Every structure is written in C-alpha cells, then in structure tokens.
Short mmCIF file of C-alpha atoms in Angstrom, two decimals:
data_model
loop_
_atom_site.label_atom_id
_atom_site.label_comp_id
_atom_site.label_asym_id
_atom_site.label_seq_id
_atom_site.Cartn_x
_atom_site.Cartn_y
_atom_site.Cartn_z
CA MET A 1 -26.90 176.76 225.89
CA LYS A 2 -28.95 180.00 227.42
CA ILE A 3 -29.56 182.87 224.14
CA PHE A 4 -29.43 186.49 225.60
CA THR A 5 -29.79 189.13 223.91
CA ALA A 6 -27.91 191.97 223.00
CA GLU A 7 -28.04 194.03 225.66
CA GLN A 8 -27.39 190.76 227.49
CA ILE A 9 -24.28 190.16 225.45
CA ARG A 10 -22.88 193.17 226.59
CA ASN A 11 -23.12 193.43 230.71
CA CYS A 12 -22.04 190.13 230.85
CA ASP A 13 -18.46 191.15 228.98
CA GLU A 14 -18.57 193.81 231.47
CA TYR A 15 -19.29 191.38 234.23
CA THR A 16 -16.24 189.48 233.02
CA ILE A 17 -14.20 192.65 232.63
CA LYS A 18 -14.72 193.93 235.86
CA ASN A 19 -14.93 190.53 238.18
CA GLU A 20 -12.33 188.04 236.58
CA PRO A 21 -10.93 191.00 236.45
CA ILE A 22 -9.64 191.53 232.71
CA SER A 23 -9.01 194.65 230.52
CA SER A 24 -11.64 195.17 227.72
CA GLY A 25 -8.57 195.27 225.51
CA GLN A 26 -8.07 191.57 226.99
CA LEU A 27 -10.65 190.62 226.09
CA MET A 28 -10.77 192.06 222.80
CA GLU A 29 -7.44 190.11 222.05
CA ARG A 30 -9.09 186.71 223.94
CA ALA A 31 -11.98 186.66 221.05
CA ALA A 32 -9.71 187.57 218.74
CA GLN A 33 -7.29 184.93 219.84
CA ALA A 34 -10.53 182.39 219.46
CA CYS A 35 -11.32 183.74 215.55
CA VAL A 36 -7.94 183.33 213.93
CA ASP A 37 -7.74 179.68 215.64
CA TRP A 38 -10.99 178.61 214.26
CA ILE A 39 -9.38 179.83 210.81
CA PHE A 40 -6.08 178.92 211.16
CA GLU A 41 -7.36 175.14 211.62
CA ASN A 42 -10.45 175.80 208.76
CA CYS A 43 -9.14 178.27 206.32
CA LYS A 44 -5.69 176.18 205.53
CA ASN A 45 -6.35 176.14 202.00
CA HIS A 46 -6.18 180.23 201.59
CA ARG A 47 -3.38 182.93 202.05
CA ASN A 48 -5.37 186.05 201.25
CA PHE A 49 -7.44 187.65 203.61
CA ALA A 50 -9.07 190.80 203.14
CA VAL A 51 -10.91 192.10 206.52
CA PHE A 52 -13.26 194.98 206.46
CA CYS A 53 -13.45 197.06 209.87
CA GLY A 54 -16.10 199.34 211.51
CA LYS A 55 -15.12 201.85 213.19
CA GLY A 56 -16.99 200.29 216.70
CA ASN A 57 -15.08 196.83 218.69
CA ASN A 58 -16.91 194.78 215.92
CA GLY A 59 -13.94 196.60 213.62
CA GLY A 60 -12.02 196.45 216.20
CA ASP A 61 -11.50 192.49 216.52
CA GLY A 62 -11.38 192.95 213.36
CA PHE A 63 -8.61 194.58 212.79
CA ALA A 64 -6.86 192.33 215.86
CA ILE A 65 -7.81 189.25 213.74
CA ALA A 66 -5.66 190.69 210.76
CA ARG A 67 -2.76 191.62 212.39
CA MET A 68 -2.80 187.98 214.38
CA LEU A 69 -3.90 186.68 210.76
CA HIS A 70 0.21 188.32 209.52
CA LEU A 71 1.66 187.23 212.31
CA LYS A 72 1.22 183.91 211.31
CA GLY A 73 2.32 184.16 207.49
CA PHE A 74 -1.41 184.96 206.38
CA ASP A 75 -1.51 188.14 204.00
CA VAL A 76 -4.05 190.44 204.82
CA ASP A 77 -5.41 193.60 203.24
CA VAL A 78 -7.54 195.34 205.64
CA PHE A 79 -10.35 197.95 204.54
CA THR A 80 -11.23 200.99 207.34
CA SER A 81 -12.54 204.51 207.00
CA THR A 82 -9.31 205.38 208.57
CA LYS A 83 -10.65 209.03 209.70
CA ALA A 84 -13.34 207.57 211.96
CA LYS A 85 -13.36 207.89 215.41
CA PHE A 86 -12.99 204.79 216.22
CA SER A 87 -13.47 203.66 219.88
CA ALA A 88 -11.60 203.16 222.42
CA ASP A 89 -10.26 199.63 221.69
CA ALA A 90 -11.55 199.63 218.07
CA GLY A 91 -8.37 203.08 217.51
CA ASN A 92 -5.65 200.60 219.85
CA ASN A 93 -5.63 197.40 217.86
CA PHE A 94 -6.19 199.70 214.65
CA ARG A 95 -2.95 202.01 215.85
CA GLU A 96 -1.05 198.38 216.83
CA LEU A 97 -2.23 197.01 212.93
CA LYS A 98 -0.58 200.52 211.84
CA GLU A 99 3.26 199.49 212.80
CA PHE A 100 2.69 195.94 210.77
CA SER A 101 4.49 197.17 207.24
CA GLY A 102 3.64 193.83 205.89
CA VAL A 103 -0.40 194.41 206.39
CA SER A 104 -2.01 197.05 203.31
CA VAL A 105 -4.53 199.29 204.80
CA LYS A 106 -7.23 200.60 202.44
CA GLU A 107 -10.36 202.67 202.50
CA PHE A 108 -13.49 201.44 201.73
CA LYS A 109 -14.13 202.77 198.20
CA GLU A 110 -10.85 201.23 196.39
CA VAL A 111 -12.06 197.90 197.64
CA LYS A 112 -13.03 197.92 193.36
CA GLU A 113 -10.48 198.80 192.51
CA TYR A 114 -9.27 195.98 194.61
CA ARG A 115 -8.51 192.28 193.13
CA ILE A 116 -10.32 189.62 194.85
CA ASP A 117 -9.35 186.70 194.33
CA ASN A 118 -11.65 183.34 194.20
CA ARG A 119 -9.07 182.09 197.05
CA THR A 120 -9.61 185.31 199.22
CA VAL A 121 -11.24 184.87 202.11
CA ILE A 122 -13.85 188.25 202.93
CA ILE A 123 -13.86 188.71 207.13
CA ASP A 124 -16.79 190.69 207.98
CA ALA A 125 -16.03 193.19 210.96
CA LEU A 126 -18.09 196.18 210.09
CA SER A 127 -20.67 196.17 212.14
CA GLY A 128 -22.08 194.41 215.86
CA THR A 129 -24.82 193.66 217.80
CA ARG A 130 -24.89 197.39 219.17
CA LEU A 131 -25.77 197.69 215.50
CA SER A 132 -30.01 200.05 216.35
CA LYS A 133 -31.16 201.04 212.16
CA ASN A 134 -30.77 199.83 209.01
CA ILE A 135 -27.30 199.72 207.41
CA GLU A 136 -27.28 202.86 204.65
CA GLY A 137 -25.05 204.67 202.87
CA GLU A 138 -20.91 203.90 202.16
CA PHE A 139 -21.80 200.57 204.60
CA LYS A 140 -24.69 199.78 202.33
CA GLU A 141 -22.97 199.94 199.18
CA LEU A 142 -20.14 198.45 200.29
CA ILE A 143 -21.92 194.73 201.55
CA ASP A 144 -24.11 194.77 198.23
CA PHE A 145 -20.99 194.63 195.87
CA LEU A 146 -19.24 192.35 198.81
CA ASN A 147 -22.43 190.37 198.29
CA LEU A 148 -21.98 189.35 194.77
CA LYS A 149 -18.55 188.19 195.71
CA ASN A 150 -18.43 184.00 195.15
CA ASN A 151 -15.18 183.96 197.55
CA LEU A 152 -16.03 182.36 201.23
CA LYS A 153 -17.05 184.56 203.47
CA ILE A 154 -17.24 184.84 206.93
CA SER A 155 -18.49 187.14 209.74
CA ILE A 156 -17.08 188.27 212.85
CA ASP A 157 -19.91 187.05 216.08
CA ILE A 158 -23.11 188.35 213.75
CA PRO A 159 -23.13 189.26 210.06
CA SER A 160 -23.42 192.31 209.59
CA GLY A 161 -26.33 194.53 209.05
CA LEU A 162 -28.21 192.19 211.25
CA PHE A 163 -30.15 192.76 214.34
CA ALA A 164 -29.37 190.15 216.90
CA ASP A 165 -32.54 190.15 218.64
CA THR A 166 -35.61 190.44 216.21
CA VAL A 167 -36.09 190.64 212.31
CA SER A 168 -34.45 193.10 209.87
CA SER A 169 -36.70 194.90 206.76
CA GLU A 170 -36.78 193.15 203.88
CA ASN A 171 -34.51 194.81 202.34
CA ALA A 172 -32.08 195.53 204.58
CA ALA A 173 -28.52 195.12 203.93
CA ILE A 174 -26.95 192.64 204.95
CA PHE A 175 -23.86 190.65 204.74
CA LYS A 176 -24.33 187.11 203.80
CA ALA A 177 -21.75 185.13 205.58
CA ASP A 178 -20.70 181.44 204.68
CA PHE A 179 -19.71 181.00 208.70
CA THR A 180 -20.42 183.31 211.21
CA LEU A 181 -17.81 183.36 214.36
CA SER A 182 -20.12 183.89 217.34
CA PHE A 183 -19.35 184.67 220.51
CA GLN A 184 -20.01 182.37 223.42
CA PHE A 185 -23.45 182.48 222.80
CA TRP A 186 -25.65 181.80 219.90
CA LYS A 187 -27.84 185.13 218.99
CA LYS A 188 -31.50 184.53 218.57
CA ALA A 189 -31.08 186.06 214.55
CA PHE A 190 -29.20 183.19 213.72
CA LEU A 191 -32.24 180.38 214.51
CA HIS A 192 -35.45 182.64 212.35
CA PRO A 193 -35.73 182.04 208.78
CA GLU A 194 -35.38 185.42 207.70
CA THR A 195 -32.37 184.98 209.55
CA GLY A 196 -30.43 182.93 209.48
CA LYS A 197 -29.70 182.04 206.43
CA TYR A 198 -27.31 185.82 206.61
CA ALA A 199 -25.13 183.79 208.83
CA GLY A 200 -24.37 180.60 206.91
CA LYS A 201 -22.82 177.72 209.33
CA VAL A 202 -22.76 179.43 212.99
CA LYS A 203 -19.26 178.40 215.27
CA VAL A 204 -20.11 179.20 218.83
CA LEU A 205 -16.48 180.27 220.10
CA ASP A 206 -16.12 180.40 224.05
CA ILE A 207 -13.92 183.39 225.24
CA GLU A 208 -14.42 182.64 228.35
CA LEU A 209 -16.90 185.01 229.35
CA HIS A 210 -17.60 184.49 233.20
CA GLN A 211 -19.92 181.80 234.41
CA GLU A 212 -21.32 183.12 237.32
CA TYR A 213 -23.01 185.86 235.45
CA ILE A 214 -24.22 182.67 232.87
CA THR A 215 -25.24 180.68 235.19
CA GLU A 216 -27.00 183.68 237.22
CA THR A 217 -28.44 185.89 234.50
CA LYS A 218 -32.54 184.29 233.64
CA THR A 219 -33.22 184.31 229.81
CA GLU A 220 -36.82 182.67 228.26
CA ASP A 221 -34.68 181.33 225.04
CA PHE A 222 -32.25 178.34 225.46
CA VAL A 223 -30.29 176.29 222.46
CA ILE A 224 -30.65 172.44 222.37
CA ASN A 225 -26.89 171.36 223.36
CA GLU A 226 -25.72 168.01 223.76
CA ASP A 227 -24.99 169.37 227.40
CA LYS A 228 -28.40 169.21 227.57
CA ILE A 229 -29.35 166.47 226.12
CA LYS A 230 -26.82 163.83 227.96
CA ASP A 231 -28.38 165.14 231.46
CA LEU A 232 -32.07 164.14 229.50
CA PHE A 233 -31.38 161.03 228.35
CA ARG A 234 -31.40 157.67 230.64
CA PRO A 235 -29.88 154.21 229.32
CA ARG A 236 -31.90 150.99 229.14
CA ASN A 237 -31.65 149.48 232.67
CA GLU A 238 -30.44 145.27 232.68
CA PHE A 239 -32.92 144.72 234.99
CA SER A 240 -36.29 145.72 233.29
CA HIS A 241 -38.61 144.37 231.18
CA LYS A 242 -40.60 145.79 228.36
CA GLY A 243 -43.67 146.68 230.76
CA THR A 244 -40.68 148.72 232.40
CA TYR A 245 -41.60 151.24 228.71
CA GLY A 246 -44.25 152.06 228.50
CA LYS A 247 -47.57 151.58 226.10
CA VAL A 248 -48.37 153.70 222.60
CA ILE A 249 -50.96 153.90 220.61
CA ILE A 250 -50.58 155.72 217.03
CA ALA A 251 -53.79 156.18 216.06
CA GLY A 252 -53.33 157.44 211.94
CA GLY A 253 -54.49 155.94 208.78
CA SER A 254 -56.55 156.05 206.39
CA TYR A 255 -57.27 154.86 202.89
CA GLY A 256 -54.80 155.74 200.90
CA LYS A 257 -53.00 157.62 203.10
CA ILE A 258 -52.18 154.00 205.01
CA GLY A 259 -47.89 154.83 204.96
CA ALA A 260 -48.36 157.96 207.85
CA ALA A 261 -49.19 155.14 210.36
CA VAL A 262 -46.68 152.87 209.46
CA LEU A 263 -43.89 155.71 209.27
CA SER A 264 -45.53 156.71 213.38
CA THR A 265 -45.40 153.07 214.25
CA LYS A 266 -41.97 151.75 213.35
CA SER A 267 -40.85 154.93 214.53
CA ALA A 268 -42.53 153.89 217.76
CA LEU A 269 -40.76 151.00 217.38
CA LYS A 270 -37.44 151.85 217.29
CA SER A 271 -37.37 155.01 219.14
CA GLY A 272 -37.51 152.10 222.96
CA THR A 273 -41.58 151.81 223.34
CA GLY A 274 -42.32 148.71 225.45
CA LEU A 275 -45.86 148.20 223.72
CA THR A 276 -47.03 149.92 220.53
CA PHE A 277 -50.32 149.50 218.59
CA THR A 278 -52.04 151.15 216.15
CA LEU A 279 -55.60 152.34 215.89
CA ALA A 280 -56.47 152.44 211.83
CA PRO A 281 -58.74 150.98 209.77
CA LYS A 282 -59.40 147.69 208.14
CA CYS A 283 -58.05 149.01 204.90
CA GLY A 284 -54.71 149.01 206.04
CA TYR A 285 -54.38 145.57 208.64
CA GLU A 286 -51.77 143.76 205.34
CA VAL A 287 -49.71 146.49 204.88
CA LEU A 288 -49.28 148.02 209.39
CA GLN A 289 -48.84 143.90 209.99
CA THR A 290 -46.69 142.85 207.86
CA SER A 291 -44.08 146.35 207.74
CA ASN A 292 -44.54 146.52 211.64
CA PRO A 293 -45.07 142.69 213.25
CA GLU A 294 -43.78 143.95 216.04
CA ALA A 295 -46.93 146.16 216.58
CA MET A 296 -50.21 145.64 217.66
CA PHE A 297 -53.63 146.23 215.07
CA ILE A 298 -56.85 147.60 216.90
CA GLU A 299 -59.27 148.33 213.94
CA GLY A 300 -61.25 151.97 214.05
CA GLY A 301 -62.83 151.34 210.61
CA ASN A 302 -63.06 150.29 207.40
CA ASP A 303 -60.66 152.89 204.83
CA PHE A 304 -60.81 155.58 207.68
CA ILE A 305 -61.18 155.60 211.55
CA ASP A 306 -65.24 155.79 213.48
CA HIS A 307 -64.46 155.39 216.69
CA PHE A 308 -61.76 155.79 219.47
CA GLU A 309 -60.36 153.28 221.45
CA LYS A 310 -60.48 154.40 225.05
CA ASP A 311 -56.98 152.66 227.11
CA ASP A 312 -56.01 155.19 230.49
CA ASN A 313 -52.41 152.93 230.40
CA ALA A 314 -51.66 154.02 226.83
CA VAL A 315 -49.93 156.59 225.40
CA TYR A 316 -52.11 158.75 222.30
CA GLY A 317 -50.10 159.66 219.36
CA ILE A 318 -53.20 161.13 216.54
CA GLY A 319 -53.72 163.13 213.87
CA PRO A 320 -50.59 161.07 210.59
CA GLY A 321 -53.28 160.08 207.62
CA LEU A 322 -55.79 160.28 210.21
CA GLY A 323 -58.04 162.40 207.48
CA THR A 324 -60.83 164.84 208.16
CA ASN A 325 -64.48 162.50 207.29
CA GLU A 326 -67.36 163.62 208.57
CA LYS A 327 -67.37 160.41 211.33
CA THR A 328 -63.70 160.82 212.14
CA VAL A 329 -64.42 164.08 212.96
CA LYS A 330 -67.21 163.57 215.40
CA SER A 331 -64.82 160.25 216.47
CA PHE A 332 -61.91 161.83 217.90
CA LEU A 333 -63.80 165.39 219.10
CA THR A 334 -65.25 162.72 221.36
CA PHE A 335 -62.29 160.93 222.40
CA LEU A 336 -60.45 164.47 223.36
CA LYS A 337 -63.32 165.18 224.87
CA ASN A 338 -63.36 162.58 227.72
CA HIS A 339 -58.76 162.30 227.64
CA SER A 340 -58.19 164.02 230.23
CA LYS A 341 -54.15 162.59 230.33
CA PRO A 342 -51.31 164.85 228.16
CA LEU A 343 -51.42 163.47 224.57
CA ILE A 344 -49.61 164.31 221.13
CA LEU A 345 -51.46 165.58 217.97
CA ASP A 346 -49.92 166.46 215.18
CA ALA A 347 -51.02 166.54 211.14
CA ASP A 348 -54.41 165.93 210.74
CA ALA A 349 -56.17 165.89 214.19
CA LEU A 350 -54.78 169.14 214.65
CA ASN A 351 -56.79 170.52 210.52
CA ILE A 352 -59.68 169.03 212.44
CA ILE A 353 -59.67 170.95 215.58
CA SER A 354 -58.72 173.97 213.57
CA GLN A 355 -61.93 174.00 212.16
CA ASP A 356 -63.75 175.85 215.49
CA SER A 357 -61.72 177.98 218.03
CA LYS A 358 -63.59 176.62 220.88
CA ASN A 359 -62.23 173.07 220.38
CA LEU A 360 -58.21 174.34 221.60
CA LYS A 361 -60.15 173.84 224.95
CA ILE A 362 -60.40 170.14 225.42
CA ILE A 363 -57.03 169.31 224.64
CA PRO A 364 -55.86 167.52 227.66
CA GLU A 365 -53.44 169.41 230.09
CA ASN A 366 -49.54 169.44 229.21
CA SER A 367 -50.35 167.32 225.90
CA ILE A 368 -47.91 168.19 223.19
CA ILE A 369 -48.85 169.53 219.55
CA THR A 370 -46.74 169.26 216.05
CA PRO A 371 -47.43 171.84 213.99
CA HIS A 372 -44.98 173.54 211.00
CA PRO A 373 -46.41 176.59 210.24
CA LYS A 374 -49.77 176.24 208.02
CA GLU A 375 -51.08 174.05 210.30
CA PHE A 376 -50.10 177.08 213.07
CA GLU A 377 -51.11 179.45 211.18
CA ARG A 378 -54.67 177.24 211.16
CA LEU A 379 -54.57 177.04 214.48
CA PHE A 380 -53.87 180.16 216.18
CA GLY A 381 -53.93 182.48 213.03
CA THR A 382 -51.21 184.43 211.20
CA THR A 383 -48.21 186.35 212.04
CA GLU A 384 -45.52 188.81 210.12
CA ASN A 385 -42.87 186.58 210.66
CA SER A 386 -41.67 184.01 213.09
CA PHE A 387 -40.23 186.29 215.55
CA GLU A 388 -43.88 186.92 215.82
CA ARG A 389 -45.26 183.14 215.52
CA VAL A 390 -42.58 182.98 218.64
CA LYS A 391 -44.97 185.65 220.67
CA LEU A 392 -48.02 183.91 219.20
CA ALA A 393 -47.09 180.52 221.15
CA LYS A 394 -46.00 180.93 224.02
CA ASN A 395 -48.90 183.15 224.47
CA LYS A 396 -50.48 180.20 223.49
CA ALA A 397 -48.31 177.27 225.29
CA LYS A 398 -49.10 179.75 228.56
CA GLU A 399 -52.77 179.84 227.76
CA LEU A 400 -53.28 176.31 226.82
CA GLY A 401 -51.27 175.03 228.93
CA ILE A 402 -49.77 173.11 226.09
CA TYR A 403 -46.03 172.33 224.79
CA ILE A 404 -46.34 173.34 221.18
CA VAL A 405 -43.12 172.09 218.83
CA LEU A 406 -43.37 174.76 215.99
CA LYS A 407 -41.12 172.92 212.92
CA ASP A 408 -38.49 174.62 211.23
CA HIS A 409 -35.67 174.54 210.17
CA HIS A 410 -34.46 174.76 213.84
CA THR A 411 -37.37 173.84 215.35
CA GLN A 412 -38.82 175.47 219.02
CA ILE A 413 -40.87 173.59 221.72
CA VAL A 414 -42.93 176.12 223.10
CA THR A 415 -44.26 175.26 227.52
CA PRO A 416 -46.81 176.42 229.28
CA GLU A 417 -43.57 178.78 231.40
CA GLY A 418 -42.64 180.67 228.45
CA ASP A 419 -39.17 179.07 227.66
CA VAL A 420 -38.12 178.23 224.07
CA PHE A 421 -35.85 175.79 223.14
CA TYR A 422 -33.97 175.91 219.97
CA ASN A 423 -32.98 172.62 218.10
CA ILE A 424 -29.90 172.37 215.94
CA THR A 425 -29.74 168.87 214.68
CA GLY A 426 -31.18 168.37 212.08
CA ASN A 427 -30.79 169.63 207.19
CA SER A 428 -33.20 170.45 204.62
CA GLY A 429 -32.82 166.11 203.97
CA LEU A 430 -36.34 166.33 206.29
CA ALA A 431 -38.11 168.61 203.94
CA LYS A 432 -40.13 166.17 202.92
CA GLY A 433 -43.37 164.68 203.60
CA GLY A 434 -42.90 161.93 206.53
CA SER A 435 -40.71 163.43 208.53
CA GLY A 436 -43.16 164.83 210.22
CA ASP A 437 -45.00 161.40 210.45
CA ILE A 438 -41.78 160.33 212.39
CA LEU A 439 -41.03 162.56 214.91
CA THR A 440 -44.69 161.92 215.97
CA GLY A 441 -43.71 158.31 217.17
CA ILE A 442 -39.99 159.22 219.01
CA ILE A 443 -42.07 161.66 221.33
CA THR A 444 -44.49 159.16 221.31
CA SER A 445 -42.74 156.76 222.51
CA PHE A 446 -40.36 158.93 225.75
CA LEU A 447 -43.27 160.04 226.79
CA ALA A 448 -44.76 156.46 227.63
CA GLN A 449 -40.95 156.15 228.61
CA ASN A 450 -42.00 158.18 231.61
CA TYR A 451 -39.89 160.96 230.00
CA SER A 452 -42.13 164.44 231.35
CA GLU A 453 -43.62 166.02 229.04
CA LYS A 454 -40.93 168.94 228.15
CA GLU A 455 -38.10 166.04 228.26
CA ALA A 456 -40.14 163.86 225.75
CA ALA A 457 -40.50 166.53 223.53
CA ILE A 458 -37.04 168.35 223.74
CA LEU A 459 -35.20 165.17 223.40
CA GLY A 460 -37.69 163.90 220.87
CA VAL A 461 -36.70 166.47 218.29
CA TRP A 462 -33.13 166.60 218.93
CA PHE A 463 -33.13 163.12 218.56
CA HIS A 464 -34.96 162.91 215.55
CA GLY A 465 -32.24 165.95 214.00
CA ARG A 466 -29.75 163.88 214.98
CA ALA A 467 -30.86 161.08 213.11
CA ALA A 468 -30.98 163.19 209.95
CA GLU A 469 -27.70 163.87 209.88
CA PHE A 470 -26.98 159.84 210.16
CA ALA A 471 -29.11 159.51 207.11
CA SER A 472 -27.52 162.19 205.22
CA GLU A 473 -24.04 161.46 205.56
CA LYS A 474 -25.01 157.98 204.22
CA HIS A 475 -27.68 159.08 201.32
CA SER A 476 -27.70 162.62 200.89
CA LYS A 477 -29.81 164.95 201.33
CA GLU A 478 -31.34 164.74 198.40
CA SER A 479 -31.99 160.97 198.47
CA MET A 480 -32.29 160.50 202.05
CA LEU A 481 -35.99 158.89 203.12
CA PRO A 482 -38.10 159.07 206.77
CA THR A 483 -37.56 155.82 206.15
CA ASP A 484 -33.25 156.02 205.90
CA VAL A 485 -33.77 158.33 209.31
CA ILE A 486 -35.67 155.70 211.13
CA GLU A 487 -32.50 153.17 210.65
CA GLU A 488 -30.24 155.91 212.55
CA PHE A 489 -32.14 155.55 215.48
CA GLY A 490 -29.85 152.96 216.51
CA THR A 491 -26.67 154.96 214.73
CA VAL A 492 -27.85 158.25 217.80
CA PHE A 493 -28.95 155.65 220.63
CA LYS A 494 -25.19 153.86 220.13
CA GLU A 495 -23.61 157.51 220.23
CA LEU A 496 -25.92 158.58 223.41
CA ASN A 497 -24.86 155.16 225.54
CA ALA A 498 -21.91 156.48 225.09
CA LYS A 499 -21.75 159.85 225.67
CA VAL A 500 -22.96 158.70 229.01
CA GLU A 501 -20.87 156.29 229.93
CA ARG A 502 -17.84 158.54 229.20
CA ALA A 503 -19.26 160.74 232.24
CA LEU A 504 -19.68 158.78 234.54
#
C-alpha cells in the first residue's frame, strides 16, 4: 500500500472529484459514512458522543458524522465555534446539522461546564492534514483539556495537531487518540514513534478514491500489507527436495552467548531452509546439537569464533552472540573482504563494522543489515529523530548498495533505490533480547530459498511480526518469549498458504 503525503492526498481527492465525477460534498459524505459504519460496529456499548469540529473540511467530516450518528439513534453533542468562517463543505454540513433539534450544538468554551461521563465517546475533527503550524490558543487549551479525559477517543483522518509527513515539535498540542480512522491511506506520522503514539490504533477506511490516481502516482514510501505479502509468498513445490530450499550458515555465538546462535539457527530451520549449519565456537557444540539436532555444526574456535569457513554455496547470517574478541574481529573482517555474495549482518557483526567507518565499504553489495536504533547510530551517526534517521538510512543504502532493516515498532526496510517499506505487524512483546536473532534467521532462510534480497527482507520482517501476534494471543505480550514466536511460524505458514489457495 502506498503512503502519500498530505499534498498527494489532497490531489487524490481533487482527482476523484473531477474524474469520478463526484462533488466534494458527496465525497465528504462518503468519508463520514465510512466512519459511522466503523463506529457503529465497534462502539456498540456506547450511546453518547461528543464531537469536536473545526472550521475546515475535517470539521465538515465531524458535522456529517454527528448528523449520521444522531440518525442512528445515538445521543450527540457537537462543540464548535459557531461564528467561525467555515470552509464551503463544512458550512453546508453545519447548517444541515442545525436543522436536527435532537443534536445540541455548543461553543468550545462550554466544554468545561459540560459533563462528559465515562461512557461518552469523544470524536476529534478539529484539524486535518492541512495543518501548517502548531495549534495554539483556544484549540491548544481544548486539546490539553480533552487529553486529560479517560474517555474513548477517536480522531477523524488524523489526530488534531499532528503533521502528516513530519515530526511535531516536542511541546506541541496534539490530540491523543485511542483510534484514528484514516481515509484510504496510512500517513507517515502514524508509523514513527515520536508521532505514532498519538494515533492509537489506526484503521484505514476505504472511501473509494480514484484508483487511477493511486496507481499512477509515484511515492517512495509504502506500508507492507497482506496483498503485498500474498504476492511475494511462494508455496512449497510438492516435487522439491532439500536442495531446492538452499543452504544457510548462521555464524555466531561465543562463551555465554550461545543462546543467540541457538535462536537464530532454530529460526532458520523453522523458516523452511533446506540445509542449515551453525558456525560457532566449540564451547557451544553440545548446546547447539541438543537444541537444534536438525542443524549441522561447524567449529570456528574454542570460546569464540576465530576463523570463518568460506562456502560460496551458502547464505550467511552473521552476528547473533558473536562477541567482539580481537581474533573474532580480525577473522570476520578478513572473511568480509573476501566474500562477494549478499549476506545478512546483525548484532555484533554490526558492532565490529562500526569500529571503523572504512569497514562499511567492504559489506558485499545487496547485503541486508538489521540494526536497532543504537546500532544504526554507531554505524552512521546520530540523528535528531526517527524521520531524520530514515532519511540518513536512504542515503546510506543508496551509497553502499545495501538493504537496511531499521528495527523499530514499525520496522522500516530501506532499499538501495531509496524506497521505504513500513511493517505494521508485530507488538511490544518483541521488545526482548533474542527477538532480533530470530529475525536474522528468518531473513537468511528466505534469501537462501531464492527470494530476492528485497523480498526476503520485506517478507521476513512481516513474517516475524505476524508470528509475534499469534504468540501474544497465547502467552500475552509480557510473557511471550522469542522461542514462543518461533513456535508460531507454522501458524503463519498455514495462514499464508490458505490465502494463496483462496486467491487461485
């Protein structure tokens, strides 16, 4: 799914109005109806709604939503500035709403005397994607007041005060929603930690904007959705053998850190690799052979790896638990200089590379690196926020000809062409040591199975997050372990195969 800027979304609206054709008022009605349908389905235990409407088209959506909720039998109160100069469509909807005697229309300043009980749903339609500066004055006071309420809060299209395409200032007044009902597209702001926290759970509503514009308009930003994954995933061929699905070598582990290599190896095995080897120190032999009897062991030293065996027929995943012993560093960098095929680099492999910026030049072209924010900082330098981090990642991916998997709540896959794919599967249960090790195993496995580097990274990150969702359902986000996530790989594969079969 494409992510469009606020300007592109406005252009899409205008294109739809011109080419469907449909009036702007009818398009607003369509958007409001989509919101009301969602609210009716998901807020059945609530009867009261307080709708806060600004003077622009976002406020117009709010007026239309209030009218429709009233017609469905809900109790609705609307708060606005009745003397404001409304946009044309907002004004039309405001005047239409006033014809319904059952809807109470109040001034914003009356909210402090208004009794908002705990079962009242607060709907935010104060400002939309056209916002160009921080909210101040009356609106700021209103947003600060509403944010103190414990009621269920829903934002229409975007939380008021939030910029769609960039980071907001630290002390900006931003409505904090439990749900955001976004029209047709994800906004970039929903996908970054500094800004996404205001959006709550995002529900993208199809309001039938013109498909021709969506198809033909270019963007470098995408959300990985199920349609994308269904197109990428290739079911197993019944007339295949272990050689069909590639050879993986997971290189990692050191004294006290063998568990990381265990997790990554098990993850590669459960992701479908034909042949899996673990290159690790001798101290991990018994642990690895006992925990992963299906994998073969390559000894690379005693308590740490001091030599890397080269195999041009294998895909390497290097880094989990590797350590940074002096001999490990030397042997790893020597291996990297003499290896030309794409590989996956994580954890201590990245920490070793970050010791000297010259090391970045010896990463084989089209390799995949998977840094968390601190590892990224050590590799490429600090940035002011995650928006700037993505910009820097795009520059470095192009410069080095590599794929960068920026691990975050919504992990980003950055390609050498400058495209960014945001993942929306997963949960906070992955915020535990070992989660990155299993991601390394997944991506390495998919690359060995002849997915392209781009496909392996996108499918791997999505797959990792989806397995975490199943694991949290069984164990909770608090108690789930990386091993629980691995155990759900089969559930994800079953789901993917079923989706492909239904599509045939």
